[in-house]
């Protein structure tokens, strides 16, 4: 089996699995309990929170454990929109490249009466001035992901963050695909909320976080119950999940340089191989910097569904478009917004996403299979 779908999810790192199992077995106390087992669990939860706070340069009270980025995006967007809306700021500006976890949340807010202004890229770029000129007295916030999950494009967070700060707006960042990249230092970026899921970084599924800066009074609890997560997300916290998530992200950052070099090598090796094999392709996406983990290719003249099924038969996994809609092979709204009217490209594009365990030999096998399929 060859797996090139790490932007959809990753396997558990054995080192993460080890701490996960150890915590599951040994720390079953409820972290809210006052006895020693509860205190032990609470100590581990506090350490996990502090680890994430250190990585992102925030206060531990600004770290909320959640079930993943979908929940975190919903929570941060709905809470901030409503808090700003109460002050008459009912307009939100967003890039057109957002994942459904953001895009559909904004559509939900639109039904509540918020105005969502979607800003597409122009000439292969997101332009800061396109956002700046749309800001009005009613604008409450800006929304932009860190790295696009389909194309790997790195988005201009620093500039957008500064724009938001200068206008007193909230700035929500879906950071899921943008962690542990040398190009993005979240400590240097102004944001009010940042989200992530552990399973994209060799951590457990169903575990993520929301960093909510200075939002303690505007984060609306979606559920009602106990006082967990600073009284804002009731329910017994998954301590082994939190410990494993913090371990997964710590490893991702510790090994960032090595992993990134490896993926850059795999990506250029892939492109050289495609050239040598005479396979017609174009790299999809914007014109700026890209994450080396993701490579979206227009395989000219080859229907993506046919290519994916043929590769699957050879034991090679990759996807088309966003993972969440990949099962149904819908055309990608992200590619459609970058390439309006390019119907063939939308039907003939596939996404490869690399991981730490991939090798050049696996790329050789992929190219050999593609040569057969496309030839
Ligand atoms: N945001 C982005 C950019 C993603 O890539 C994903 C998952 O693919 C999500 C949000 C949703 O993450 P989860 O399904 O873990 O909640």
XYZ file of C-alpha atoms and ligand atoms in Angstrom:
391
model
C 0.000 0.000 0.000
C 1.340 3.426 -0.930
C -0.295 6.360 0.810
C -0.146 9.863 -0.689
C -3.198 11.304 1.078
C -1.687 12.868 4.195
C -3.645 16.112 3.788
C -6.774 14.006 4.405
C -5.312 12.277 7.435
C -2.108 10.673 8.667
C -1.355 7.400 10.447
C -0.596 7.605 14.176
C 3.105 8.121 14.888
C 4.277 5.140 17.013
C 5.758 7.595 19.546
C 2.359 9.291 19.828
C 0.607 5.935 20.080
C 2.924 4.993 22.942
C 2.031 8.022 25.096
C -1.610 7.705 24.060
C -1.846 4.092 25.263
C 0.200 4.767 28.396
C -2.111 7.651 29.348
C -5.228 5.627 28.482
C -4.082 2.787 30.731
C -2.614 4.708 33.627
C -4.514 7.963 33.817
C -8.155 7.060 33.823
C -9.092 9.497 36.599
C -11.482 12.292 35.765
C -9.365 15.466 35.550
C -12.054 17.368 37.458
C -11.931 14.939 40.423
C -10.167 16.005 43.606
C -8.514 12.650 44.441
C -5.001 11.715 43.385
C -6.024 10.019 40.119
C -8.009 13.096 39.154
C -5.102 15.337 40.024
C -2.747 13.189 37.981
C -5.048 13.459 34.952
C -5.468 17.175 35.507
C -1.680 17.599 35.678
C -1.246 15.850 32.319
C -4.018 17.942 30.787
C -2.370 21.112 32.080
C 1.003 20.026 30.645
C -0.564 19.304 27.242
C -2.214 22.734 27.248
C 1.043 24.418 28.273
C 2.947 22.598 25.522
C 0.573 23.964 22.859
C 0.619 27.420 24.454
C 4.449 27.444 24.255
C 4.473 26.323 20.607
C 2.077 29.100 19.548
C 3.148 31.817 21.992
C -0.260 32.130 23.666
C -1.464 31.940 27.245
C -2.526 28.417 28.359
C -5.977 29.886 29.088
C -6.286 30.602 25.378
C -5.957 26.899 24.439
C -9.229 24.950 24.206
C -9.266 21.236 23.419
C -11.973 20.267 20.936
C -12.960 17.325 18.725
C -11.066 18.835 15.774
C -10.923 21.691 13.354
C -14.545 21.438 12.229
C -15.769 22.065 15.752
C -13.080 24.691 16.384
C -13.933 26.592 13.202
C -17.656 26.538 13.990
C -17.070 27.624 17.558
C -14.658 30.466 16.823
C -16.556 31.843 13.832
C -20.048 31.728 15.280
C -18.912 33.156 18.627
C -16.936 36.019 17.153
C -19.506 36.834 14.480
C -22.265 37.091 17.088
C -20.109 39.114 19.496
C -19.201 41.624 16.767
C -22.739 41.513 15.355
C -24.068 42.801 18.679
C -22.026 45.939 18.011
C -23.545 46.360 14.537
C -20.612 44.717 12.758
C -22.417 42.114 10.730
C -20.101 41.765 7.769
C -17.370 39.147 7.425
C -14.773 39.060 4.661
C -13.438 35.659 3.640
C -11.180 34.156 0.996
C -12.921 31.960 -1.577
C -10.490 29.131 -0.836
C -11.807 28.002 2.536
C -12.490 24.417 3.575
C -16.190 23.468 3.967
C -15.714 23.572 7.763
C -15.347 27.344 7.391
C -17.309 27.977 4.232
C -20.435 26.178 5.446
C -20.203 27.831 8.879
C -20.183 31.212 7.159
C -23.174 30.123 5.048
C -24.956 29.261 8.302
C -24.131 32.711 9.682
C -25.501 34.242 6.495
C -28.865 32.641 7.335
C -28.650 34.391 10.726
C -28.404 37.706 8.908
C -24.644 38.217 8.602
C -23.274 39.466 5.286
C -20.475 37.284 3.980
C -18.237 38.883 1.370
C -16.191 36.262 -0.464
C -12.991 37.450 -2.071
C -11.542 35.287 -4.838
C -7.937 35.325 -6.022
C -7.075 37.456 -9.050
C -4.409 36.583 -11.593
C -3.323 33.679 -9.419
C -2.960 35.684 -6.210
C -4.872 36.767 -3.136
C -4.514 40.558 -3.080
C -4.458 42.393 0.227
C -6.038 45.449 -1.397
C -9.077 43.364 -2.446
C -9.745 42.752 1.251
C -8.782 46.280 2.325
C -11.145 47.997 -0.091
C -14.115 45.897 1.060
C -13.751 46.861 4.746
C -16.642 49.068 5.865
C -17.975 50.385 9.186
C -20.014 47.191 9.412
C -17.129 44.766 8.953
C -16.512 42.598 12.003
C -13.892 40.151 10.863
C -11.590 38.588 8.295
C -11.269 34.869 7.646
C -8.439 33.117 5.834
C -6.882 29.665 6.035
C -3.128 29.228 6.530
C -2.527 26.727 3.719
C -5.058 25.530 1.207
C -5.836 21.842 1.703
C -6.220 21.148 -2.007
C -3.407 23.126 -3.623
C -0.941 23.656 -0.753
C -0.929 27.408 -1.368
C 0.411 29.384 1.577
C -1.859 32.366 2.130
C -0.736 35.871 3.158
C -1.633 35.584 6.844
C 0.801 38.153 8.124
C -0.567 40.936 5.892
C -4.193 39.972 6.468
C -3.601 39.758 10.222
C -2.085 43.246 10.264
C -5.014 44.551 8.242
C -7.464 43.022 10.726
C -5.545 44.376 13.722
C -5.331 47.889 12.231
C -9.120 47.941 11.704
C -10.020 46.339 15.053
C -11.456 43.222 13.360
C -11.345 39.605 14.414
C -9.054 37.437 12.308
C -9.900 33.754 12.142
C -7.303 31.363 10.735
C -8.029 27.748 9.838
C -4.503 26.485 10.504
C -5.118 22.789 9.797
C -2.690 22.425 6.889
C -0.262 25.109 7.981
C 1.491 23.729 11.067
C 5.212 23.007 11.294
C 6.201 24.822 8.110
C 9.229 27.098 8.093
C 7.267 29.684 6.095
C 4.652 30.222 8.832
C 5.493 31.410 12.332
C 2.209 31.787 14.177
C 4.023 33.659 16.958
C 4.590 36.487 14.478
C 1.079 36.549 13.024
C -1.812 38.551 14.440
C -4.870 36.314 14.824
C -7.773 36.173 17.221
C -8.546 32.501 16.611
C -6.548 29.612 15.166
C -7.714 26.034 14.677
C -6.118 22.637 14.105
C -6.816 18.896 14.061
C -4.328 16.404 15.507
C -4.894 13.703 12.890
C -3.222 15.776 10.170
C 0.026 15.581 12.185
C 0.221 11.883 13.088
C -1.957 12.439 16.143
C -5.317 10.955 17.103
C -8.521 11.555 15.158
C -11.305 13.369 16.964
C -8.881 15.629 18.838
C -8.043 19.200 17.970
C -7.740 22.641 19.440
C -8.911 26.180 19.189
C -6.569 28.973 20.192
C -8.832 31.821 21.130
C -6.937 34.976 21.956
C -8.701 37.386 24.281
C -11.960 35.638 23.475
C -12.742 34.422 26.955
C -15.877 36.563 27.063
C -17.082 36.037 23.528
C -16.601 32.247 23.190
C -20.148 30.991 23.444
C -20.565 27.541 24.994
C -22.361 25.363 22.399
C -23.183 22.741 25.000
C -24.346 23.124 28.552
C -23.071 21.216 31.510
C -19.974 21.175 33.709
C -17.187 23.711 34.069
C -14.588 22.055 31.814
C -12.427 24.071 29.394
C -12.809 27.240 31.463
C -16.568 26.734 31.612
C -16.927 27.062 27.839
C -16.903 23.462 26.604
C -18.549 21.205 29.134
C -17.960 17.452 29.183
C -15.207 15.244 30.575
C -12.022 16.037 28.693
C -10.242 13.312 26.714
C -6.929 13.500 28.572
C -5.113 10.759 26.572
C -6.251 12.502 23.373
C -4.975 15.883 24.595
C -1.634 14.390 25.670
C -1.273 12.621 22.316
C -2.222 15.759 20.384
C 0.407 17.824 22.216
C 3.010 15.108 21.610
C 2.123 14.914 17.898
C 2.459 18.651 17.392
C 5.649 18.857 19.470
C 7.205 16.192 17.246
C 5.988 17.965 14.101
C 7.722 21.180 15.180
C 10.883 19.466 16.507
C 11.315 17.605 13.223
C 10.008 20.371 10.993
C 13.249 21.053 9.123
C 14.036 17.425 8.389
C 10.447 16.633 7.325
C 10.129 19.680 5.161
C 13.406 18.962 3.340
C 12.243 15.419 2.737
C 8.926 16.513 1.271
C 10.539 19.158 -0.890
C 12.783 16.416 -2.254
C 9.830 14.081 -2.879
C 7.906 16.813 -4.650
C 10.730 17.761 -7.006
C 11.518 14.074 -7.591
C 7.873 13.533 -8.565
C 7.854 16.434 -11.006
C 11.154 15.319 -12.599
C 9.730 11.806 -12.907
C 6.550 13.039 -14.587
C 8.641 15.062 -17.054
C 10.847 12.065 -17.829
C 7.813 9.811 -18.308
C 6.304 12.319 -20.731
C 3.108 12.701 -18.702
C 1.404 16.011 -19.503
C 0.625 17.958 -16.331
C 0.403 21.384 -14.805
C 0.685 22.267 -11.120
C -2.565 23.785 -9.889
C -2.822 26.660 -7.470
C -1.853 30.245 -6.863
C 1.454 31.697 -7.967
C 3.188 32.180 -4.580
C 4.751 29.871 -1.991
C 3.396 26.357 -1.487
C 3.574 23.770 1.236
C 5.828 20.927 0.066
C 3.335 18.468 1.563
C 0.656 19.066 -1.059
C 0.874 18.878 -4.830
C -2.236 19.356 -6.947
C -1.765 18.255 -10.537
C -3.824 18.746 -13.642
C -3.181 15.519 -15.541
C -4.129 16.802 -18.951
C -6.627 14.666 -20.804
C -7.051 12.188 -17.893
C -10.296 12.067 -15.951
C -9.465 12.240 -12.224
C -12.019 9.591 -11.202
C -10.563 7.115 -13.700
C -6.993 7.825 -12.562
C -7.869 7.503 -8.865
C -9.670 4.209 -9.333
C -6.889 2.754 -11.479
C -4.269 3.818 -8.910
C -6.354 2.356 -6.097
C -6.306 -0.997 -7.903
C -2.506 -0.748 -7.853
C -2.593 -0.026 -4.094
C -1.809 3.686 -4.401
C -4.025 6.131 -2.482
C -4.461 9.760 -3.405
C -7.452 12.011 -3.806
C -9.173 14.575 -5.952
C -10.287 17.865 -4.485
C -10.967 18.204 -0.806
C -10.921 14.991 1.204
C -14.344 15.647 2.648
C -15.933 15.730 -0.792
C -13.450 13.340 -2.384
C -15.676 10.325 -1.754
C -18.210 11.806 -4.134
C -15.664 13.264 -6.581
C -17.378 16.597 -6.866
C -15.623 19.311 -8.766
C -13.532 21.452 -6.493
C -14.920 24.927 -5.659
C -11.345 25.938 -4.786
C -9.991 25.096 -8.243
C -13.119 26.624 -9.790
C -12.409 29.897 -8.001
C -8.765 29.933 -9.147
C -9.570 28.756 -12.690
C -13.084 29.960 -13.555
C -14.490 28.318 -16.658
C -11.685 25.739 -17.020
C -13.968 22.693 -17.027
C -11.361 20.182 -18.216
C -8.909 21.171 -15.526
C -11.570 20.706 -12.842
C -12.338 17.169 -14.000
C -8.715 16.154 -14.545
C -6.968 17.234 -11.346
C -5.691 15.076 -8.516
C -4.104 15.871 -5.165
C -1.026 14.144 -3.797
C -0.049 14.845 -0.221
C 3.193 13.539 1.177
C 4.092 12.269 4.611
C 7.220 11.483 6.613
C 7.159 7.821 5.701
C 6.992 8.283 1.905
C 10.053 7.371 -0.170
C 11.460 8.056 -3.634
C 10.811 4.370 -4.464
C 7.095 4.941 -3.857
C 7.195 7.905 -6.229
C 8.848 5.633 -8.837
C 5.949 3.188 -8.447
C 3.399 5.981 -8.769
C 5.007 7.253 -11.956
C 5.185 3.778 -13.424
C 1.459 3.305 -12.719
C 0.596 6.730 -14.104
C 2.603 5.960 -17.245
C 0.432 2.879 -17.786
C -2.837 4.685 -16.974
C -2.119 7.846 -18.950
C -0.250 6.164 -21.786
N -9.855 22.736 7.592
C -9.007 22.236 6.685
C -8.127 23.175 5.898
C -8.926 20.857 6.470
O -8.070 20.368 5.576
C -9.781 20.009 7.226
C -9.789 18.548 6.977
O -9.504 18.088 5.882
C -10.638 20.585 8.170
C -10.657 21.953 8.315
C -11.565 19.748 9.010
O -10.831 18.971 9.917
P -11.557 17.832 10.788
O -12.274 16.961 9.815
O -10.439 17.139 11.467
O -12.474 18.509 11.712
